[in-house]
Structure formats: C-alpha cells, structure tokens
XYZ file of C-alpha atoms in Angstrom:
668
model
C 0.000 0.000 0.000
C 1.564 3.252 -1.098
C 0.598 6.893 -0.598
C -0.779 6.878 -4.143
C -3.446 4.383 -3.024
C -4.819 7.070 -0.693
C -4.297 10.020 -3.056
C -7.589 9.644 -4.972
C -9.692 9.417 -1.803
C -11.562 12.435 -0.472
C -10.694 13.591 3.087
C -13.549 11.644 4.745
C -12.726 8.433 2.841
C -9.043 8.795 3.759
C -9.911 9.313 7.426
C -12.096 6.178 7.397
C -9.310 4.098 5.841
C -6.675 5.214 8.350
C -8.768 5.191 11.546
C -7.759 2.262 13.792
C -8.181 3.625 17.311
C -11.396 1.718 18.039
C -14.745 0.718 16.566
C -15.737 2.734 13.476
C -19.057 3.368 11.739
C -18.785 4.809 8.234
C -22.145 6.344 7.274
C -21.870 5.905 3.526
C -24.580 7.681 1.546
C -25.733 6.285 -1.801
C -22.960 6.323 -4.414
C -20.365 7.671 -1.967
C -17.624 5.125 -2.689
C -18.065 2.734 0.242
C -16.551 -0.263 -1.596
C -13.477 1.841 -2.338
C -13.156 2.615 1.398
C -13.446 -1.057 2.389
C -10.967 -2.350 -0.206
C -8.420 0.415 0.489
C -8.717 -0.237 4.223
C -8.010 -3.950 3.716
C -4.893 -3.026 1.715
C -3.892 -0.432 4.335
C -4.248 -2.964 7.182
C -2.227 -5.600 5.336
C 0.575 -3.415 3.967
C 0.929 -0.583 6.501
C -0.359 -1.910 9.823
C 1.275 -5.325 9.978
C -2.000 -7.287 10.073
C -1.578 -10.358 7.894
C -4.343 -10.657 5.262
C -5.331 -14.072 6.673
C -6.391 -12.288 9.888
C -8.761 -9.877 8.085
C -12.385 -10.620 7.165
C -14.607 -8.490 4.939
C -18.263 -9.488 5.205
C -20.990 -8.488 2.777
C -24.447 -9.674 1.721
C -24.154 -11.119 -1.798
C -21.739 -13.404 -3.609
C -21.474 -10.789 -6.365
C -20.394 -8.042 -3.951
C -17.885 -10.412 -2.305
C -16.422 -11.394 -5.672
C -16.061 -7.780 -6.833
C -14.441 -6.846 -3.514
C -11.997 -9.753 -3.774
C -11.031 -8.709 -7.317
C -10.413 -5.100 -6.273
C -8.292 -6.129 -3.291
C -6.331 -8.465 -5.583
C -5.282 -5.437 -7.646
C -4.172 -3.560 -4.517
C -2.392 -6.512 -2.870
C -0.724 -8.502 -5.656
C 1.101 -11.796 -5.191
C 1.267 -13.309 -1.724
C 0.213 -10.146 0.146
C -3.486 -10.930 -0.070
C -3.226 -14.659 0.548
C -5.662 -16.038 3.116
C -7.927 -12.976 3.157
C -11.574 -13.797 3.983
C -14.072 -11.976 1.760
C -17.468 -13.621 2.050
C -21.131 -13.282 2.857
C -22.295 -13.663 6.468
C -23.742 -17.079 5.623
C -20.560 -18.312 3.929
C -18.517 -17.242 6.967
C -20.988 -19.055 9.237
C -20.659 -22.180 7.089
C -16.855 -21.964 7.269
C -17.024 -21.775 11.074
C -19.517 -24.644 11.352
C -17.521 -26.936 9.077
C -14.600 -26.716 11.483
C -16.652 -26.882 14.684
C -19.243 -29.601 13.938
C -18.052 -31.753 16.837
C -18.835 -29.003 19.342
C -22.393 -28.453 18.055
C -23.303 -32.140 17.804
C -23.329 -32.414 14.007
C -21.368 -34.710 11.712
C -18.903 -32.971 9.342
C -21.103 -34.116 6.454
C -24.167 -32.005 7.238
C -26.580 -30.680 4.593
C -27.662 -27.093 3.937
C -31.332 -27.018 2.927
C -32.736 -24.428 0.543
C -35.993 -22.534 1.118
C -38.056 -25.040 -0.897
C -36.875 -28.016 1.182
C -37.442 -26.079 4.406
C -41.001 -25.193 3.351
C -41.674 -28.836 2.432
C -40.739 -29.906 5.971
C -43.066 -27.235 7.400
C -45.780 -28.377 4.977
C -45.529 -31.930 6.343
C -45.540 -30.711 9.956
C -48.437 -28.271 9.580
C -50.329 -30.659 7.285
C -51.048 -27.962 4.719
C -50.012 -27.198 1.141
C -51.367 -23.640 1.181
C -48.452 -21.546 -0.102
C -49.509 -18.380 1.703
C -49.733 -20.177 5.084
C -46.379 -21.872 4.528
C -44.686 -18.589 3.595
C -46.101 -17.022 6.765
C -44.922 -19.944 8.919
C -41.454 -19.892 7.334
C -41.234 -16.125 7.904
C -42.252 -16.393 11.582
C -39.738 -19.204 12.233
C -37.010 -17.300 10.374
C -37.660 -14.151 12.418
C -37.454 -16.145 15.655
C -34.138 -17.645 14.579
C -32.763 -14.258 13.528
C -33.748 -12.886 16.943
C -31.920 -15.885 18.524
C -35.142 -17.081 20.156
C -35.128 -20.888 20.699
C -38.363 -22.913 20.269
C -39.061 -23.172 24.023
C -38.790 -19.384 24.428
C -40.969 -18.827 21.344
C -43.628 -21.111 22.843
C -43.478 -19.292 26.164
C -43.782 -15.898 24.437
C -46.732 -16.929 22.223
C -49.655 -14.528 22.691
C -52.364 -16.413 20.766
C -53.185 -19.873 19.403
C -51.708 -19.155 15.955
C -48.340 -18.201 17.478
C -48.506 -21.253 19.740
C -49.000 -23.532 16.715
C -46.087 -21.872 14.915
C -43.882 -22.336 18.007
C -44.782 -26.042 18.204
C -44.034 -26.383 14.478
C -40.727 -24.564 15.078
C -39.702 -27.163 17.687
C -40.708 -30.074 15.431
C -38.955 -28.407 12.492
C -35.696 -28.123 14.452
C -35.990 -31.756 15.572
C -36.460 -32.793 11.932
C -33.449 -30.781 10.776
C -31.336 -32.381 13.496
C -32.532 -35.850 12.443
C -31.576 -35.061 8.833
C -28.204 -33.670 10.015
C -29.254 -30.547 8.119
C -29.288 -26.780 8.627
C -31.266 -24.007 6.956
C -29.983 -20.533 5.993
C -30.761 -18.991 9.370
C -28.898 -21.766 11.209
C -25.691 -20.748 9.426
C -25.688 -17.593 11.580
C -27.636 -18.793 14.630
C -25.483 -21.863 15.303
C -22.101 -20.048 15.226
C -23.534 -17.515 17.705
C -24.728 -20.365 19.939
C -21.354 -22.097 19.540
C -19.403 -19.000 20.624
C -21.730 -18.311 23.552
C -21.432 -21.882 24.863
C -17.761 -22.550 24.014
C -15.486 -19.619 24.962
C -12.442 -21.571 23.747
C -13.918 -21.750 20.236
C -14.620 -18.013 20.321
C -11.027 -17.308 21.414
C -9.735 -19.394 18.496
C -11.803 -17.497 15.938
C -11.062 -14.093 17.475
C -7.385 -14.937 17.093
C -7.933 -16.025 13.512
C -10.019 -12.998 12.459
C -8.408 -9.972 14.091
C -10.139 -7.219 12.126
C -13.639 -7.170 10.594
C -15.060 -4.949 7.876
C -18.846 -5.237 7.488
C -20.519 -3.898 4.336
C -24.239 -2.891 4.115
C -24.324 -2.885 7.915
C -27.878 -1.486 8.003
C -29.086 -4.798 6.504
C -27.884 -6.919 9.445
C -30.402 -8.778 11.609
C -30.116 -9.579 15.306
C -28.167 -12.820 14.815
C -25.705 -11.255 12.364
C -25.067 -8.360 14.746
C -24.470 -10.833 17.585
C -21.981 -12.784 15.439
C -20.116 -9.608 14.475
C -20.011 -8.433 18.092
C -18.669 -11.772 19.343
C -15.934 -11.952 16.700
C -14.913 -8.284 17.114
C -14.527 -8.715 20.871
C -14.891 -6.050 23.584
C -12.288 -3.835 21.865
C -14.513 -3.579 18.791
C -11.939 -4.360 16.103
C -14.229 -3.492 13.205
C -15.275 -0.983 10.585
C -19.009 -1.108 9.850
C -20.134 0.608 6.658
C -23.821 1.394 6.289
C -26.546 3.926 5.617
C -29.750 4.196 7.662
C -31.402 5.877 4.633
C -31.030 2.653 2.623
C -32.463 0.228 5.186
C -35.213 -1.457 3.129
C -35.194 -5.090 4.248
C -37.174 -5.122 7.507
C -39.508 -7.711 5.915
C -36.438 -9.970 5.591
C -35.432 -9.571 9.245
C -32.960 -6.665 8.871
C -33.015 -4.357 11.886
C -32.045 -0.711 11.360
C -31.864 -0.420 15.162
C -28.498 -2.186 14.914
C -27.092 1.216 13.913
C -28.323 2.692 17.188
C -27.081 -0.337 19.147
C -23.531 0.217 17.944
C -23.331 3.544 19.770
C -24.851 2.019 22.918
C -22.646 -1.094 22.937
C -19.480 0.764 21.949
C -19.418 4.193 23.698
C -16.096 5.044 21.976
C -17.614 4.468 18.508
C -16.209 6.873 15.913
C -18.659 7.990 13.185
C -17.433 9.266 9.806
C -20.091 10.343 7.265
C -19.458 10.103 3.502
C -21.631 12.753 1.813
C -20.010 13.207 -1.584
C -21.904 11.227 -4.221
C -19.938 10.061 -7.281
C -22.941 8.771 -9.206
C -25.783 11.229 -9.749
C -26.447 14.784 -10.898
C -27.243 17.408 -8.264
C -30.969 17.594 -9.162
C -31.396 13.849 -8.621
C -29.632 14.096 -5.255
C -31.696 17.147 -4.268
C -34.886 15.146 -4.911
C -33.592 12.200 -2.874
C -32.481 14.474 -0.022
C -35.806 16.342 0.054
C -37.760 13.070 0.399
C -35.561 11.315 2.952
C -35.307 14.277 5.315
C -38.995 13.636 6.169
C -37.855 10.484 8.005
C -36.456 10.617 11.542
C -32.768 9.770 11.107
C -30.025 8.660 13.447
C -27.466 10.910 11.789
C -28.161 13.861 9.487
C -26.411 13.881 6.127
C -26.947 15.710 2.862
C -25.621 14.116 -0.322
C -23.923 16.405 -2.837
C -22.243 15.902 -6.184
C -19.877 17.761 -8.485
C -21.519 16.212 -11.578
C -23.432 19.427 -12.290
C -27.097 20.356 -11.967
C -28.339 17.840 -14.568
C -31.704 17.600 -16.288
C -34.928 18.270 -14.370
C -36.708 15.193 -13.036
C -39.688 14.456 -15.255
C -43.007 13.612 -13.603
C -45.141 11.842 -16.207
C -48.887 11.424 -15.665
C -50.411 8.556 -17.640
C -54.038 7.722 -18.334
C -53.836 4.142 -17.068
C -51.366 1.329 -16.466
C -51.294 0.128 -20.091
C -50.719 3.698 -21.290
C -47.905 3.955 -18.708
C -46.112 0.841 -20.031
C -46.475 1.895 -23.673
C -45.286 5.440 -22.890
C -42.145 4.180 -21.171
C -41.328 1.713 -23.973
C -41.703 4.376 -26.682
C -39.712 6.948 -24.714
C -36.837 4.483 -24.270
C -36.935 3.681 -27.991
C -36.903 7.366 -28.983
C -34.276 8.381 -26.416
C -31.941 5.553 -27.459
C -32.331 6.520 -31.130
C -31.688 10.206 -30.423
C -28.711 9.835 -28.053
C -27.145 6.623 -29.432
C -27.229 4.949 -26.021
C -27.367 1.231 -25.185
C -30.491 -0.583 -23.994
C -28.507 -1.567 -20.870
C -28.369 2.152 -19.949
C -32.067 2.032 -18.948
C -33.813 0.545 -15.924
C -37.537 0.358 -15.145
C -38.071 0.074 -11.377
C -41.380 -0.754 -9.644
C -42.678 -1.576 -6.169
C -44.130 -5.044 -6.852
C -43.522 -7.921 -9.273
C -47.149 -7.782 -10.442
C -46.372 -4.486 -12.234
C -43.868 -6.120 -14.593
C -46.281 -7.896 -16.961
C -47.547 -4.843 -18.882
C -44.004 -3.481 -19.246
C -42.843 -6.823 -20.631
C -45.676 -6.750 -23.185
C -44.920 -3.150 -24.212
C -41.174 -3.791 -24.543
C -41.776 -6.913 -26.633
C -44.145 -5.004 -28.915
C -41.539 -2.252 -29.331
C -38.877 -4.935 -30.027
C -36.801 -3.761 -27.052
C -34.707 -6.503 -25.365
C -35.054 -6.708 -21.586
C -33.929 -8.779 -18.613
C -36.128 -9.373 -15.598
C -34.482 -9.303 -12.161
C -35.750 -11.718 -9.590
C -36.615 -14.433 -12.110
C -36.116 -18.122 -11.363
C -32.734 -18.773 -9.798
C -30.432 -21.144 -11.644
C -30.423 -23.370 -8.565
C -34.226 -23.526 -8.508
C -34.352 -25.228 -11.913
C -35.559 -28.837 -11.627
C -32.533 -30.345 -13.382
C -30.105 -28.535 -11.054
C -32.088 -29.567 -7.966
C -31.998 -33.189 -9.255
C -28.213 -33.230 -9.428
C -27.864 -31.254 -6.183
C -29.933 -33.937 -4.412
C -27.345 -36.572 -5.379
C -24.510 -34.360 -4.133
C -26.285 -33.705 -0.837
C -26.978 -37.411 -0.330
C -23.367 -38.377 -1.112
C -22.227 -35.813 1.466
C -24.890 -36.687 4.053
C -26.858 -39.969 3.761
C -29.160 -38.812 6.603
C -30.633 -36.081 4.345
C -34.109 -37.557 3.751
C -35.388 -34.939 1.236
C -32.261 -35.543 -0.874
C -32.725 -39.339 -0.581
C -36.317 -39.186 -1.882
C -35.421 -36.983 -4.866
C -32.219 -38.808 -5.831
C -33.703 -42.317 -5.550
C -36.634 -41.418 -7.808
C -35.041 -39.046 -10.388
C -34.348 -40.667 -12.782
C -36.366 -43.667 -11.615
C -34.145 -46.533 -10.444
C -36.801 -49.088 -9.525
C -37.431 -47.478 -6.115
C -41.166 -46.810 -6.217
C -43.759 -45.168 -3.995
C -44.652 -48.450 -2.233
C -41.004 -49.050 -1.284
C -40.612 -45.480 -0.017
C -43.809 -45.728 2.024
C -42.603 -48.884 3.810
C -39.164 -47.363 4.252
C -40.729 -44.224 5.739
C -42.831 -46.225 8.194
C -39.819 -48.229 9.382
C -37.581 -45.159 9.653
C -40.299 -43.318 11.616
C -40.714 -46.162 14.114
C -36.944 -46.498 14.604
C -36.254 -42.710 14.541
C -33.546 -43.107 11.904
C -32.992 -41.783 8.381
C -34.478 -43.456 5.291
C -30.983 -44.378 4.097
C -30.080 -46.049 7.396
C -33.432 -47.830 7.536
C -32.621 -49.542 4.239
C -29.629 -51.231 5.909
C -31.636 -52.884 8.667
C -32.452 -56.575 8.416
C -35.812 -55.950 10.082
C -36.801 -53.752 7.175
C -35.275 -55.863 4.403
C -37.440 -58.849 5.324
C -40.558 -56.735 4.604
C -39.774 -56.359 0.885
C -39.895 -58.895 -1.948
C -36.600 -59.209 -3.909
C -37.860 -57.159 -6.890
C -38.378 -54.155 -4.569
C -35.362 -54.735 -2.325
C -32.695 -55.200 -5.023
C -33.012 -51.723 -6.657
C -32.960 -50.119 -3.195
C -29.774 -51.970 -2.187
C -28.150 -51.181 -5.546
C -28.920 -47.469 -5.065
C -27.580 -47.571 -1.478
C -24.313 -49.239 -2.601
C -23.923 -46.733 -5.456
C -24.210 -43.755 -3.083
C -21.817 -45.355 -0.566
C -19.173 -45.965 -3.244
C -19.345 -42.339 -4.387
C -19.291 -41.148 -0.769
C -16.089 -43.084 -0.065
C -14.393 -41.463 -3.069
C -15.833 -37.961 -2.612
C -13.346 -36.981 0.108
C -10.261 -37.576 -2.021
C -10.965 -37.685 -5.768
C -11.437 -34.631 -8.049
C -15.002 -33.332 -7.998
C -15.230 -32.972 -11.796
C -14.305 -36.590 -12.467
C -16.841 -37.917 -9.950
C -19.599 -35.712 -11.337
C -19.003 -37.025 -14.869
C -19.176 -40.607 -13.582
C -22.357 -39.823 -11.660
C -24.115 -38.405 -14.732
C -23.082 -41.404 -16.848
C -24.153 -43.916 -14.192
C -27.664 -42.483 -13.738
C -28.094 -41.950 -17.540
C -29.390 -38.449 -16.856
C -29.009 -37.110 -20.408
C -30.905 -40.061 -21.888
C -33.620 -39.674 -19.240
C -34.036 -35.975 -20.106
C -34.523 -36.739 -23.798
C -36.961 -39.565 -22.953
C -39.090 -37.379 -20.672
C -38.957 -33.967 -22.452
C -39.335 -32.695 -25.995
C -36.019 -32.141 -27.803
C -35.867 -28.388 -27.272
C -36.560 -28.549 -23.510
C -34.170 -31.496 -23.069
C -31.380 -29.608 -24.878
C -31.878 -26.540 -22.674
C -31.929 -28.612 -19.484
C -28.875 -30.632 -20.458
C -27.013 -27.374 -21.275
C -27.833 -26.164 -17.747
C -26.544 -29.435 -16.260
C -23.302 -29.133 -18.269
C -22.859 -25.543 -17.117
C -23.445 -26.612 -13.508
C -20.954 -29.493 -13.731
C -18.307 -27.346 -15.455
C -18.750 -24.646 -12.818
C -18.475 -27.152 -9.950
C -15.409 -28.723 -11.558
C -13.694 -25.334 -11.679
C -14.659 -24.637 -8.058
C -13.263 -28.062 -7.157
C -9.942 -27.218 -8.766
C -9.790 -23.741 -7.157
C -8.214 -22.648 -3.929
C -9.459 -24.409 -0.828
C -10.746 -21.190 0.762
C -12.742 -20.293 -2.340
C -15.199 -23.132 -2.365
C -13.329 -26.309 -1.441
C -11.888 -29.063 -3.598
C -14.014 -32.034 -2.613
C -17.567 -32.856 -3.540
C -18.385 -32.921 0.165
C -17.398 -29.276 0.655
C -18.972 -28.214 -2.625
C -22.284 -29.846 -1.720
C -22.479 -27.696 1.422
C -21.831 -24.441 -0.440
C -24.130 -24.971 -3.428
C -27.142 -23.715 -1.528
C -25.329 -20.433 -0.821
C -24.345 -19.822 -4.430
C -26.193 -17.898 -7.069
C -24.680 -18.773 -10.407
C -26.519 -15.973 -12.184
C -24.503 -13.444 -10.186
C -21.389 -14.925 -11.727
C -22.593 -14.003 -15.206
C -23.042 -10.276 -14.655
C -19.905 -9.484 -16.671
C -21.564 -10.886 -19.770
C -24.902 -9.156 -19.139
C -26.794 -8.612 -22.403
C -27.515 -5.189 -23.888
C -31.042 -5.045 -22.527
C -33.319 -2.829 -20.443
C -33.394 -3.929 -16.795
C -36.826 -4.579 -15.254
C -36.601 -4.817 -11.479
C -38.417 -4.348 -8.186
C -37.105 -1.537 -5.991
C -35.736 -4.079 -3.509
C -33.458 -5.773 -6.057
C -31.186 -3.052 -7.555
C -29.498 -1.723 -4.394
C -25.815 -1.226 -5.130
C -26.499 -0.919 -8.872
C -26.762 2.245 -10.977
C -28.067 3.196 -14.421
C -27.681 6.318 -16.568
C -31.470 6.537 -17.061
C -34.125 5.307 -14.629
C -37.914 5.074 -15.029
C -39.507 4.872 -11.586
C -43.038 3.685 -12.365
C -46.363 3.360 -10.545
C -45.481 5.985 -7.923
C -49.003 6.198 -6.531
C -50.750 5.972 -3.191
C -51.353 2.319 -2.202
C -48.442 1.166 -4.418
C -45.549 3.360 -3.210
C -46.245 3.698 -0.326
C -47.859 0.259 -0.293
C -51.412 0.220 1.061
C -50.307 -1.912 4.047
C -47.454 0.460 4.941
C -49.131 3.832 5.466
C -47.965 4.742 8.961
C -45.110 4.578 11.443
C -41.954 2.568 10.760
C -43.463 0.905 7.696
C -44.115 4.255 6.005
C -40.540 5.288 6.816
C -39.271 2.146 5.095
C -41.401 2.928 2.021
C -39.814 6.398 1.951
C -36.366 4.794 2.093
C -37.440 2.545 -0.782
C -38.212 5.478 -3.114
C -34.955 7.100 -1.949
C -33.045 3.982 -3.069
C -34.911 4.043 -6.407
C -34.133 7.716 -7.089
C -30.446 7.327 -6.222
C -29.986 4.522 -8.790
C -30.162 7.194 -11.543
C -27.017 8.896 -12.806
C -28.234 11.335 -15.477
C -31.950 11.032 -16.162
C -34.946 10.204 -13.960
C -38.564 9.882 -15.086
C -41.232 9.179 -12.437
C -44.631 7.977 -13.660
C -48.083 7.650 -12.130
C -51.493 6.719 -13.535
C -54.880 8.393 -13.320
C -56.484 4.930 -13.390
C -55.209 1.418 -12.812
C -56.754 -2.009 -13.269
C -57.139 -3.951 -10.028
C -58.865 -7.312 -9.839
C -60.312 -6.881 -13.325
C -61.815 -3.438 -12.621
C -60.461 0.025 -13.383
C -60.047 2.258 -10.317
C -58.980 5.875 -9.747
C -55.413 6.540 -8.551
C -53.683 9.379 -6.718
C -50.043 10.403 -7.076
C -47.837 9.271 -4.182
C -47.501 11.587 -1.192
C -43.729 11.316 -1.678
C -43.934 13.345 -4.897
C -45.109 16.390 -2.927
C -41.942 16.141 -0.821
C -39.693 16.866 -3.821
C -38.812 20.523 -4.455
C -41.201 21.361 -7.318
C -38.557 23.571 -8.986
C -36.609 20.384 -9.801
C -39.626 18.762 -11.520
C -40.823 19.006 -15.113
C -44.413 17.783 -15.463
C -45.706 16.101 -18.602
C -48.377 13.691 -19.769
C -50.587 12.764 -22.676
C -53.778 14.861 -22.943
C -56.935 12.903 -22.100
C -58.026 10.966 -25.153
C -54.614 11.268 -26.859
C -53.203 8.140 -28.482
C -49.844 7.390 -26.892
C -48.837 5.001 -29.649
C -49.542 7.490 -32.428
C -47.850 10.281 -30.491
C -44.749 8.094 -29.902
C -44.582 6.985 -33.526
C -44.762 10.615 -34.729
C -41.911 11.592 -32.420
C -39.765 8.647 -33.526
C -40.471 9.341 -37.233
C -39.533 13.011 -36.800
C -36.245 12.043 -35.159
C -35.381 9.555 -37.911
C -36.192 12.120 -40.601
C -34.020 14.715 -38.866
C -31.085 12.318 -38.566
C -31.610 11.143 -42.161
C -31.015 14.690 -43.403
C-alpha cells in the first residue's frame, strides 16, 4: 500500500481508511464510494499496519459483492500479500465456522444445507397444509425467531395467541427434523455459530485470534443474529469498521433491523462515526430530490448528499391515463431516447414496487422490439434439473438427508417406487432413523420382496461408493461418472421434448463445469471435494457470476433488487398511493421504510430520472382511480418538469410521430 493508493480518496474516505483507534461506523450515503473505502482499508491494514491478510475478514451480503471486492483487493495486494484474506457473505462465513466446529455443536462434518423449498416442504408436512400463503407465513415467523436468537421453548413461552402457539410447536418439530436429517437451513448458518461462541469460549477465542479485524458492508441490513456474530468476533475492543446507511435500510420484511445502527453507539461508547456525503454517481438535481424526500424520516445521523456532476436535467413527472398507457409510454420513450442519443439498452432501468407491475411493461417492450432482462426471475439453482443433481450431491455428502434421498432415488427412476418409499418411511419413523439407514436394517429388508429390495440396495451401494471417493478424488471426475451412471441425459430426452431437453442438459453441463472449476480452485474459495462443494451450493447464485456478460437489454426490477447498482437513465413507475407507499405500509416505521425505498430508487439514476403515475389502474379486473404518491409532494417542485398525454390522446400514435420526426431529422 503506497501513498498513491490514498491520493484519490476524499478527506472523509481517507480518514475512514486510516482510523484504527477503536470501533468505526462509516455512514456511507448512496454512491459515496463505500466499496473503495473497504478495499483500500483492507490493503492499508495488510501493507501498513502489519496485520496479515489471513487475519482480516470483509463481510458483505451477496456473492457478487464479495467477488467484486476480492477482485479489487487483488489489484491492490498482488502476489502473496493478499493470501488467506476472507471476503465472504455472512452465511458463507458461518458455514466456514460450522464446518470446522461440527463436533462441538453435535453435528457430523457431512451435514446438509437445505434451501428454502426443502425447508417449506418440511413445514408443509408438519403443519399438514399445502397452502403456499400459510407456509410462507410460517417460514417467515420461524425465520424471524431464529434471527432474533429465540429458541423454540422461548418462542412457545412468548406466544400470545393460538396461531403463534401452533407456529412455536411447528418450530420445535422443524428443528428436531433438521437435526434428524443432520441438516441446517440458511438462518442456522448464523444462529449456530452464535450459539457455539456463547457456549464454548475456547472456540470463540480461536476465531477471534484467527479474524483480528472485521469490515462489514451494508451494515444497516444486518439482523439480530448477524449483529451478535459480528459483536462476538470483534470482541470487547470492537476491532471493526461497519459501513452502512440508515437511509437505505429497506429489508425489515427480511429480518434486517435498522436499530443495529443505534445499538452500535450504545454497545461501543467510543464508537467513531465518519459520514461520507459526496456522491460520485448522480447529478445534483437527482440528489436534491432524494435528499428532500428522505429528510422527512427521523434519522439517526443527518447527512446531505452532494455531487460535483453538475445540476443535470430536471426530473420528469409523467402522468399517464392508465397502467397500459404507462407501459407503452415508457417503452416508446426508451426507444426514442436511445435513437436520439445513441445509447445502449442496458443504460435504462424500469423500477417498480411489486412484481405484479412487470407484466404490462414486458408486453410493451416486446411489442416495441426492445430486449429486456427481468431481475428476480427463477434462480439457476431452482431449476428442476439442477435440484436433481444437487440432491445426489447432498446425499453423497450426508446420507441422513431424507429430502435428498427421496429426490435422488426417484429421479431418474431406479426401480425405487412409492410403495417401497412408504414402507421405508414407516420403518424409519418407528426407529427414529434416516431413510438411508433404515434400508440397511435386516428388520426392514425382510418386509420387501426381492424385486423391490434389489433396486434399493443397488442405489444404497452406489451412493456409498461415491461417498467413499468424494473426500479424495477430483469433484469434476466424480460428477461425470455420476451423470453417466444415472443416464441423466438419456432420461431428459426420454421425458422432455427435444428443445426442452437440450436446454436442461445445457444447464446441467454448465453446472458441472462450474463445480469442476470450483473443485480445482483454492481451498478457501469453495473447497476441492464434492463434500465441501455440496455444502456451499445452496449459498451460491450462479446468475450473479454471469453479470460481466450481461446482455444489452433494459433492466426490469423491483425496488428491492437493484441496491448497489446504478443506471444512466431510470424510469420509476407506478409511484401512486397504495403502491408506493404500499397500502399496508401507510404509517409509522413501515411508512418510513417505504420512503427509504423510493430514496433507493431515485439514487440509482445517474443522469436522467422519469417518475410515472397513472390516473387509473386495473385492479382485480376493474379500473379504479389513482392518486399520485404523497412522496412526490416532498420533492422541491422547482426540480420537476411535469408532462403527460392529454386525455383521449393516443400514446402510440404520439410516440410513432416523435420517432419518425427524429429519424427524418437524422436522415437529413
């Protein structure tokens, strides 16, 4: 780390990088260069302060952010200087801790990490319901209890009505089931390390010695369990830099607790606070609009974003007749603007409050022949073919994983039918053992005729053979053998039409190639063995790894998804009462979070911002009147340019005329 590494930082950023006299909170406004501060501080610690990189941990919330941070640090600390550095998500760090401490928490090293679908299936069986809304509610309640570090017995004691009591009983049964499967869910990856450190001071001392300085990104998004984990690892001296912004706290529905910002000052009286107010992203008018809205919220620390990017264009407030008119207007404006300014489609984003708003915009963009990508679509790991292969990997790693056993033994079919599984389930239930273990028992084997028993034993032996080799042989080689042995490609083509089978097989090949590369990589970047890979798959999002090759397309996204991203031109749509703010969030803390949501949306824009609202909108098949959002009145009206199609005007004809005029002008 040389002086030149600090030269391009502003005074506040430089102070944040160099401050090491105690716990530090960097209040980083939108677009204020927080990632630069974190990466430069890592380099400063490693090269100037004598803290070996292997004793530093940077913790963030997405794999994409962790990867980008790792790449930037790699440029600052070339060669061996950065070796051993931990840059990971909270959950990946929790998994790393648990892998090495399984003995202390009563798990085998080969535990499984269940995804949300598997977790909901267990709750479905326990609550004896398939109603998706009820299951989502139950999963949310259990998740919130875990994030608040409330064990099942305490949840039962605190229950205030019969519904909560039933959820608490389901929570206890759910935890018992996970333990029987030797499995953990996402929340356990934070909860269990906290429990481990609270119950085993010697384990905490080991990890405090290993991780001597913490940097926590997006601190305002932490929940109770994540804060507890950070506090335990940082120790009483508070060896950390937390970087966050109370104005961008928009994930309360996911368990994030903005009060953690207040707790820092209470738990660490010597906490130093450094605000970053200079924005490097947006024009001054865009920032003025964001500032004018957010100052209506009570805030822990006052800050006012400013920029030296100039005043910029006025913010356009576009009134539309109805929701279809809104979608068509936006599509035609993007088409005309791109033609006039020779921009790329990827320069535009359409942001909305709820996923249900996307459909009309998709239709309008398709009609205008504008390519688009939809954020929040199906995850790569949620695709059936990937879940099929993942089930085999989970079962190889942990034969006690019953959900994995059921999927792997029946996909593709291997002669293990429903009747066999039913008998196996009954026996396993009576003996309180896993399905896999039940298949070994002589008492069970005598219940089946040979034609049912033989395929089950063959499947069991196949999994055991792979399990024995999975600890020592290359992951890629074993995966290829697995696919050949189960004839997965042939099964796809037998059960799907050619086009679907080709697409699914391409996904499988991509998955296997990706896992093979991870298997060959450094141990601390995913692990070499199939066992370690199987435990990390649930934490990965392969789509994040393909951002570099993102297509030239307009981005359609909810307001919760694009935090950390930016676009030259943003269309913030459906900014009406009952949508933004949402009709269920019209007072108190929930209204404040809605205000932070529009603040995040506005600050995604670099150069141009158009905000739309409709006079009428279709709801439940009927057209209803709409009012512009109260938040629009909070923007300084001098920064707004109002426009809209006159009542009765044809937006399509108006857009076509404008586009034709532009083409004629450029043709001359």
